[in-house]
XYZ file of C-alpha atoms in Angstrom:
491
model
C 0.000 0.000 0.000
C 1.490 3.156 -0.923
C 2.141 6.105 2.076
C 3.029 9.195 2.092
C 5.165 11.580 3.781
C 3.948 13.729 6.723
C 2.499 16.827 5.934
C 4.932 18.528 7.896
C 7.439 18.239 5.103
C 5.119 20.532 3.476
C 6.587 23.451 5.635
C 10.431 22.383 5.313
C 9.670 22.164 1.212
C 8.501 26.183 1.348
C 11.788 26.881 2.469
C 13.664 24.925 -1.113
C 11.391 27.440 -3.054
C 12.081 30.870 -0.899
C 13.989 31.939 -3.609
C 11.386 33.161 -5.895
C 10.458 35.966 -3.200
C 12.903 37.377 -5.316
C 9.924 38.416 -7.997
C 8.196 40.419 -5.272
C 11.126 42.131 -3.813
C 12.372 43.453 -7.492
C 8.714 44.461 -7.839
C 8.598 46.383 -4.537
C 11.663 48.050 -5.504
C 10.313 49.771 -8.379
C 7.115 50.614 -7.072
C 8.317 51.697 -3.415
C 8.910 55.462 -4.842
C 5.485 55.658 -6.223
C 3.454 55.041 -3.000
C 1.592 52.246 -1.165
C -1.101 52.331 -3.594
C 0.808 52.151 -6.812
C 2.250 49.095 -4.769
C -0.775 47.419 -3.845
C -2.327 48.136 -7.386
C 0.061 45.314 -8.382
C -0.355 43.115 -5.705
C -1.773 40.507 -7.178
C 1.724 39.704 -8.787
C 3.123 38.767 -5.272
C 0.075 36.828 -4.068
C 0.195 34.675 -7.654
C 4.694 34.248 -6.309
C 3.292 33.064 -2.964
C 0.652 30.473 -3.794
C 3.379 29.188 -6.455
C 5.281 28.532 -3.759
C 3.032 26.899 -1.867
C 1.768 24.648 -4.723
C 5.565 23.748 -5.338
C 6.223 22.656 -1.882
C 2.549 20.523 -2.005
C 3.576 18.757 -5.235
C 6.952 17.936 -3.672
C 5.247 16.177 -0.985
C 2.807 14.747 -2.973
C 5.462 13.310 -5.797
C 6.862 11.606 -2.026
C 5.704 8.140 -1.120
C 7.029 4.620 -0.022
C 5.756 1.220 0.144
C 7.500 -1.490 2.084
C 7.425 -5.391 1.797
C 8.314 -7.984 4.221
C 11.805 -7.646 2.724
C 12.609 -4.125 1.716
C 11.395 -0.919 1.810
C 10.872 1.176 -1.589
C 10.836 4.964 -1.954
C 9.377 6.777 -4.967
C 9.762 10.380 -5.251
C 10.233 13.019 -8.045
C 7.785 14.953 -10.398
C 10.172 15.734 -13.426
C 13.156 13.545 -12.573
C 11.606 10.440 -10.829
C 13.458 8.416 -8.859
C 12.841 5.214 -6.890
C 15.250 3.307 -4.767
C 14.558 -0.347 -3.291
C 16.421 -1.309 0.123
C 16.366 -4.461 1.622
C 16.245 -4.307 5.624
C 19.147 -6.992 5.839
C 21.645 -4.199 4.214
C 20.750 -1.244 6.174
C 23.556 -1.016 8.279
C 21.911 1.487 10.743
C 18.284 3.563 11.134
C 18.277 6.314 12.706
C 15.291 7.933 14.598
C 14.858 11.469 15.279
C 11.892 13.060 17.364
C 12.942 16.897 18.078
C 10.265 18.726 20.287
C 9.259 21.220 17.284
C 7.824 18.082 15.860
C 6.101 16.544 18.719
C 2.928 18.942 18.652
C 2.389 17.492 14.612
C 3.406 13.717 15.994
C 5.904 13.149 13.493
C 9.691 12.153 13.377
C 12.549 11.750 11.206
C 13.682 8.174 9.961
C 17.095 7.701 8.883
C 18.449 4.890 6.639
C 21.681 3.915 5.557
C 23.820 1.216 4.010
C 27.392 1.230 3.432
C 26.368 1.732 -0.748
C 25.384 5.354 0.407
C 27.296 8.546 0.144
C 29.302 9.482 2.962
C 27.980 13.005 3.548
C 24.424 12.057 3.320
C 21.609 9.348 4.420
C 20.367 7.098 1.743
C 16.800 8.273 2.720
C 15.366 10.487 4.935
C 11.101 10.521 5.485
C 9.026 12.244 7.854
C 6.605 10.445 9.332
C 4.113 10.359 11.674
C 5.693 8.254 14.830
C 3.083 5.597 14.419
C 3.957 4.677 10.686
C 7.930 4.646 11.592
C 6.798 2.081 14.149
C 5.389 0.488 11.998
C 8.096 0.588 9.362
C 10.535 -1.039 11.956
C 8.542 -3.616 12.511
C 8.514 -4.757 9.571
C 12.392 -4.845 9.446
C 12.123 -6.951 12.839
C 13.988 -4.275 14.334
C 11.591 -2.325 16.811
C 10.042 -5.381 18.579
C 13.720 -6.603 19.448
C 14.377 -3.243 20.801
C 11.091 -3.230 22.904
C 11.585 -6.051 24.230
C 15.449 -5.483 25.761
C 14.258 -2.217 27.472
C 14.843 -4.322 30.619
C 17.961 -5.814 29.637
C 19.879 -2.451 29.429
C 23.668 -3.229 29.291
C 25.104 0.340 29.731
C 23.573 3.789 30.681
C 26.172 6.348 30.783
C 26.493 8.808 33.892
C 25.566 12.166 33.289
C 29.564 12.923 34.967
C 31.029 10.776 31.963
C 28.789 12.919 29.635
C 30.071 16.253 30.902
C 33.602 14.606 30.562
C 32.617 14.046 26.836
C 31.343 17.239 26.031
C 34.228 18.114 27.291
C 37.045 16.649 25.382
C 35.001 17.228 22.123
C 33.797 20.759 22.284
C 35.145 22.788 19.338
C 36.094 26.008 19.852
C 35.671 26.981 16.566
C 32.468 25.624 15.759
C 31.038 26.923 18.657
C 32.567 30.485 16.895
C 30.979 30.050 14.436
C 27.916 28.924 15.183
C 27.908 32.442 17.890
C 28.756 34.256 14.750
C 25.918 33.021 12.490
C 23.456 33.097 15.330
C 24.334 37.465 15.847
C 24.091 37.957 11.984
C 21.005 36.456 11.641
C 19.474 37.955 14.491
C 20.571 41.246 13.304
C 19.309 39.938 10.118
C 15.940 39.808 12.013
C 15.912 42.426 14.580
C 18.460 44.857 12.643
C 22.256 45.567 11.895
C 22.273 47.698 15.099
C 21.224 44.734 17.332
C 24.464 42.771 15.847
C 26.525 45.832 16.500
C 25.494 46.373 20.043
C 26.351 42.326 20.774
C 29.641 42.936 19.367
C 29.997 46.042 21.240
C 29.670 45.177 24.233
C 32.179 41.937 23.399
C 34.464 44.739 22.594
C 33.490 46.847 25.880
C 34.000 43.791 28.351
C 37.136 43.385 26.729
C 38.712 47.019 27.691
C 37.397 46.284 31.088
C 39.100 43.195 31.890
C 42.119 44.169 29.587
C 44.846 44.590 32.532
C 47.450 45.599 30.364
C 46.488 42.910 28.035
C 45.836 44.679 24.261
C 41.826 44.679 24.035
C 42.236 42.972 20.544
C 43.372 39.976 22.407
C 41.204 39.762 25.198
C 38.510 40.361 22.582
C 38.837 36.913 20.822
C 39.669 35.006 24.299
C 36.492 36.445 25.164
C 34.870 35.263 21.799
C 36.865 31.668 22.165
C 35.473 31.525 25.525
C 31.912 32.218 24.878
C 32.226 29.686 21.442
C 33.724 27.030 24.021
C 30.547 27.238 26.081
C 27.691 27.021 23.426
C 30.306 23.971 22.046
C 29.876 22.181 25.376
C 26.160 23.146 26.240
C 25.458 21.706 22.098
C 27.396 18.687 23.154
C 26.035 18.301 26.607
C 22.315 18.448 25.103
C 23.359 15.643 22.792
C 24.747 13.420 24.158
C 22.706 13.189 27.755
C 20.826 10.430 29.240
C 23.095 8.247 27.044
C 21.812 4.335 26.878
C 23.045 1.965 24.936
C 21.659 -2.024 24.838
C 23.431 -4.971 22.775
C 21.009 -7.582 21.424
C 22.443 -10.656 19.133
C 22.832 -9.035 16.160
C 22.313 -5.083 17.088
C 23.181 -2.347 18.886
C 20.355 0.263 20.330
C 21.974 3.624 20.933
C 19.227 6.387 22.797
C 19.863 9.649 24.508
C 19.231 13.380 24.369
C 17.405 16.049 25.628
C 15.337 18.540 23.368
C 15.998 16.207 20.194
C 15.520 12.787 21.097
C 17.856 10.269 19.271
C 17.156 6.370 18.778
C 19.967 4.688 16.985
C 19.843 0.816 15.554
C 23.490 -0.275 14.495
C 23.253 -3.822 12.875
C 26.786 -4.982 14.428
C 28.033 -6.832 11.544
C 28.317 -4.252 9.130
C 30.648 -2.025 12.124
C 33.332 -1.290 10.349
C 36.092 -1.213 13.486
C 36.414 -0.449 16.608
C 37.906 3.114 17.721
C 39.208 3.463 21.340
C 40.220 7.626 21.448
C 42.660 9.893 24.645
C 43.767 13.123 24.052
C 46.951 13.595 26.157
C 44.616 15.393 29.244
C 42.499 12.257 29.326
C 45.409 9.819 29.521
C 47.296 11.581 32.273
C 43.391 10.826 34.132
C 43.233 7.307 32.941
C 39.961 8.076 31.014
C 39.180 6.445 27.878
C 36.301 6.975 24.697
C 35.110 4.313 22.645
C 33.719 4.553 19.164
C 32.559 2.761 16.100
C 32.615 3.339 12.697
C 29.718 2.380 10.943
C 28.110 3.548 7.893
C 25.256 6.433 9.033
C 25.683 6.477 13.056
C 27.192 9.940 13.624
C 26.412 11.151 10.028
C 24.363 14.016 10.671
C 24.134 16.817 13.607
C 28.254 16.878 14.351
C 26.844 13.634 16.252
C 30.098 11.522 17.353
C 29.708 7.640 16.851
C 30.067 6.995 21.028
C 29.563 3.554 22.130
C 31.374 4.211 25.931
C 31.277 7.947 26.650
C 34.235 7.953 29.210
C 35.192 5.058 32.018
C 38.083 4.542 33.670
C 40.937 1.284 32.167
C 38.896 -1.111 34.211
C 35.695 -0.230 33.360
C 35.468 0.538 29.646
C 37.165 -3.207 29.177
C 34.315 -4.353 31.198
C 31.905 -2.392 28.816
C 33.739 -3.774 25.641
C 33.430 -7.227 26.848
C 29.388 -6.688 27.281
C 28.899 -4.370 24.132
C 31.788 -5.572 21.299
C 33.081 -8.998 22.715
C 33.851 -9.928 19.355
C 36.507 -7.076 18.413
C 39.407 -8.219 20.535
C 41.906 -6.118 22.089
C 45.224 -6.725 22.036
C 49.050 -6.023 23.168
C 51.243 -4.468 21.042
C 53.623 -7.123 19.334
C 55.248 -4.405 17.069
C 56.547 -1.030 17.589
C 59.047 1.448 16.571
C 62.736 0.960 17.834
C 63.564 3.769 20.087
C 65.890 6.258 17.764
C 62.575 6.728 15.732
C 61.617 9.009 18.213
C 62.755 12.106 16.099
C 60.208 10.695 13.367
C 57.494 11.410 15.598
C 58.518 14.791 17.161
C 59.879 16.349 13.991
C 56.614 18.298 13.298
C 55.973 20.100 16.631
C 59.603 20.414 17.140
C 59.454 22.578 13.826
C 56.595 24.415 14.946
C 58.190 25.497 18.266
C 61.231 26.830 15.620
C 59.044 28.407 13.197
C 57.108 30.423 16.462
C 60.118 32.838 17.367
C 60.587 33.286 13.536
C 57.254 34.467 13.006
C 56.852 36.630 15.942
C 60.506 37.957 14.947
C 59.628 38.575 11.569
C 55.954 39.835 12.281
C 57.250 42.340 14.400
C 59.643 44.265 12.624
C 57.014 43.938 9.127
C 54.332 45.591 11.754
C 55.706 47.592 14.934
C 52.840 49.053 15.695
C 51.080 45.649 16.569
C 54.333 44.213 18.518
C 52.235 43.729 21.637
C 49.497 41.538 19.969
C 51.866 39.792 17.588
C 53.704 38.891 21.536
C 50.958 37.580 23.671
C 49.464 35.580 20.283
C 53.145 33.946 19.856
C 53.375 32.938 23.586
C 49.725 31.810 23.662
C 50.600 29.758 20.467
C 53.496 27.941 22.276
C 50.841 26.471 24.635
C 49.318 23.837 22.113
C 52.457 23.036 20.499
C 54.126 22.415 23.350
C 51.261 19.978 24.155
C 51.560 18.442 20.623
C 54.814 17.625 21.852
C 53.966 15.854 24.525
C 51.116 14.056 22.979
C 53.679 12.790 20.229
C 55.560 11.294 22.700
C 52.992 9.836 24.150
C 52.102 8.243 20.624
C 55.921 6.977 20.548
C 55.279 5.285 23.656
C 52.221 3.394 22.336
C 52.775 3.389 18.675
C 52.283 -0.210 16.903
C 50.530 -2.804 15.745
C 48.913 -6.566 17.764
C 47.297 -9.068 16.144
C 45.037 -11.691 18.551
C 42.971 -14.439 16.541
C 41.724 -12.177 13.475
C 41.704 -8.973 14.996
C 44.809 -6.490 14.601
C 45.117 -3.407 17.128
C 46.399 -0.739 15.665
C 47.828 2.323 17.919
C 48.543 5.744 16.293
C 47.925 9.501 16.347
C 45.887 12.029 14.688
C 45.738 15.165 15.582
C 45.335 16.088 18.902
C 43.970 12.705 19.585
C 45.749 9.076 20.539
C 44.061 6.193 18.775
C 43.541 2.754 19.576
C 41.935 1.122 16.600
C 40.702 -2.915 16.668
C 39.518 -4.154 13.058
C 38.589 -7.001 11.490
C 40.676 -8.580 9.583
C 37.843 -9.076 6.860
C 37.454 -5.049 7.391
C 40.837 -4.455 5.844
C 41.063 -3.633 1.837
C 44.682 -2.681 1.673
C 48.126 -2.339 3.499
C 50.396 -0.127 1.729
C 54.250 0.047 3.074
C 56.442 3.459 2.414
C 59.909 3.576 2.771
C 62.191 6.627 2.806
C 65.957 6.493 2.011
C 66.507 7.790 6.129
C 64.355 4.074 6.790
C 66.586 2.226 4.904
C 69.048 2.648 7.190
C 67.214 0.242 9.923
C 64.626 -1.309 7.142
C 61.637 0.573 8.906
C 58.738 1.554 7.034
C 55.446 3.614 7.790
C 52.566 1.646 7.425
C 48.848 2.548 5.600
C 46.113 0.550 6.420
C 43.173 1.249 4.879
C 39.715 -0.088 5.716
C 35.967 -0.496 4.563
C 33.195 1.525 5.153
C 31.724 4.140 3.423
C 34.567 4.949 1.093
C 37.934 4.295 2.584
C 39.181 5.123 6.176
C 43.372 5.487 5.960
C 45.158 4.408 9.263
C 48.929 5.375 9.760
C 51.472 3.913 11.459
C 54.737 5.115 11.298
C 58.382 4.050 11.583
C 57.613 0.063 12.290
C 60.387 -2.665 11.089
C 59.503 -3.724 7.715
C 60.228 -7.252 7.908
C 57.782 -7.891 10.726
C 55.011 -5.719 9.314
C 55.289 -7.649 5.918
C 55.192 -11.427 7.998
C 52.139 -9.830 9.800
C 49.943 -8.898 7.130
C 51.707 -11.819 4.663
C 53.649 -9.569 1.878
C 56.319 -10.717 0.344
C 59.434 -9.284 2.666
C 61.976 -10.050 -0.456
C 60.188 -6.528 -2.346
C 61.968 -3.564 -1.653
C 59.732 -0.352 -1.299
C 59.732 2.303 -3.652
C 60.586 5.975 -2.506
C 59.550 9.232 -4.388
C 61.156 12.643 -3.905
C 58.432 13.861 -2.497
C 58.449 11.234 0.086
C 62.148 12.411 0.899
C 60.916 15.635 0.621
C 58.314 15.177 3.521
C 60.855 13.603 5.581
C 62.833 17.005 5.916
């Protein structure tokens, strides 16, 4: 039987078709010298605009519908360019269902599906539905009566602490920037230019007061990285609390949130691997993040793919054992010897050069902003002295274990230590580069790369090339090619 859409869509569609206000705008602007009258003598031309719209964003929804049978669902939508897409239950990888309060007056929700065919920037289909016919969808899949019916058997629920302690570690800074930035435009979109230029104004204003000899400029965008810092954490907070997450045979069931409440079905064989993340502030606590890759969890909403929020060593084994006892942690068998060390510290250790060059060279091309250029240098030598640290950290841990078919795979990215367990059925290729400085002691750096949607790229670097090719079973007798521009990067 064919359904349709919620009617709700109806509104979102107006907004596709907002551009051809345009007509009555260019209108207004010739008439808006001649008077109110002339204006409203031709009216009619804007009313004709507005009910096009509206009849564009009905036929949308209307040209929307889906049908499902016991073994796939099928989606049908398009009035010029129609397009219909068939997919079986078994390959969805993960659903994901979204009930935000500003739907919950109208009683509909937003329904998620993906499969590791899709893109990786977007769902393979989005509808919205009333709740009732998403139920009803899932159970059709056999996926919402298995969920019902482990609401007892709840494995882990976060604590709210281990939540903050997420929101924590992941708050952006700069989104948080931005997202302050696009918030006071748009309200001064709204409300007026001068309403934006108060906001900043008094940014500017707190900024003399707490200035202490500080220049303003700079206490300006600490204050502006502070408040981005906050709306990152309360954003992250909001999404990720009441965290719950229940393992059945063949699924995960992933629920939290406040004001948009998230319900996530992960079928587990089509995770991808198993990430384990620290940045250096967590490891000196002992605190560790789990995560999984898999195709649509984490896709939309700068949602992170969390499995274990935070937990101590003890505990988040514990968790693993209960949630993902079939990805299999493991020792490290190989690592890199211990003069490699300058392999892994060469980048920070030519930032903290390059710093004093800068500031040297910044201030005599612009005297008059000496003091800024100063306090930005020294602030700068905060996080790359910590991206020193964290590299040796990564030296410490670097390298690859191996226990039945599961290889551990420790490296850094980033700001962020990473503890990765795959398959080995997960793996597509392993790629070996050697430079002519690795010839010396026949290491290599090492490129895994795994399924998924598109390709994930792990790198290892500076491991003993013999053992990494009797690990993965290459031929050890092949010598590596090098490039200049390997040799290059080595420098």
């Amino acid at each position: 039987m064919i359904r349709r859409t919620h009617p709700v869509t109806i509104f979102a569609n107006i907004g596709r078709f907002l551009f051809l206000l345009l007509v009555p705008l260019v209108r207004s602007l010739f008439y808006i010298r001649s008077g109110f009258f002339a204006w409203l003598e031709g009216a009619w031309v804007d009313i004709i605009v507005l009910l096009f719209i509206l009849a564009l964003a009905v036929l949308r929804w209307w040209c929307i519908y889906y049908y499902f049978t016991p073994s796939a669902i099928h989606i049908h939508e398009g009035f010029l360019l129609v397009r219909t897409r068939s997919i079986p239950y078994q390959k969805l990888s993960s659903i994901y269902l979204e009930d935000p309060f500003w739907y919950r007056p109208f009683g509909a929700v937003t329904l998620r599906l993906d499969t590791d065919a899709g893109s990786v920037k977007s769902h393979d289909a989005i509808l919205v539905l009333k709740k009732s016919a998403a139920v009803e969808l899932l159970q059709m899949g056999g996926i919402r009566q298995s969920l019902e019916s482990l609401t007892h058997q709840q494995i882990f629920m976060s604590r709210n602490l281990y939540v903050v302690i997420l929101s924590l570690i992941t708050t952006n800074y700069f989104a948080g920037v931005t997202f302050l930035s696009v918030f006071i435009t748009k309200v001064g979109d709204i409300l007026g230019e001068e309403i934006a230029g108060r906001v900043y104004g008094t940014l500017a204003h707190v900024a003399q007061l707490v200035a202490l000899g500080i220049p303003p400029v700079a206490v300006f965008l600490a204050v502006l990285l502070l408040l981005g810092w906050a709306i990152s954490f309360a954003r992250n907070l909001i999404r990720y609390y009441n965290f719950c997450i229940t393992r059945a045979p063949h699924r995960l069931f992933i629920t939290g949130g406040i004001f948009v409440q998230r319900e996530y079905s992960v079928l587990f064989n089509k995770i991808h691997f198993l990430d384990i993340q620290q940045t250096l502030f967590t490891k000196i606590l002992g605190i560790y993040s789990a995560y999984i890759k898999c195709s649509g969890y984490g896709k939309s909403d700068d949602i992170r793919p969390v499995i274990i929020p935070a937990a101590g060593k003890k505990a988040y084994r514990q968790y693993l054992q209960k949630l993902v006892p079939e990805f299999l942690l493991s020792e490290r068998t190989i690592g890199p010897n211990l003069f490699s060390i300058f392999k892994f510290i060469i980048d920070p250790l030519g930032y903290l050069l390059a710093d004093p060059l800068l500031w040297w060279a910044l201030c005599k091309l612009l005297p008059s902003w000496e003091s800024l250029i100063t306090v930005v240098a020294l602030l700068l030598l905060v996080p790359i002295l910590w991206f020193l640290c964290l590299r040796v950290a990564d030296f410490l841990q670097s390298g690859i274990g191996v226990q039945k078919d599961c290889y551990t795979l420790r490296y850094s990215k980033g700001f962020t230590l990473h503890t990765v367990v795959v398959h080995r059925d997960k793996i597509a290729r392993v790629r070996c580069r050697q430079s002519i400085i690795q010839m010396g002691d026949d290491a290599c750096d090492v490129f895994i790369y795994t399924y998924g949607e598109g390709l994930t790229r792990h790198h290892l670097k500076n491991l003993p090339r013999q053992e990494v090719c009797r690990l993965f079973g290459l031929d050890p007798r092949k010598r590596h090619r090098f490039s200049l521009k390997s040799l290059v990067r080595e420098f």
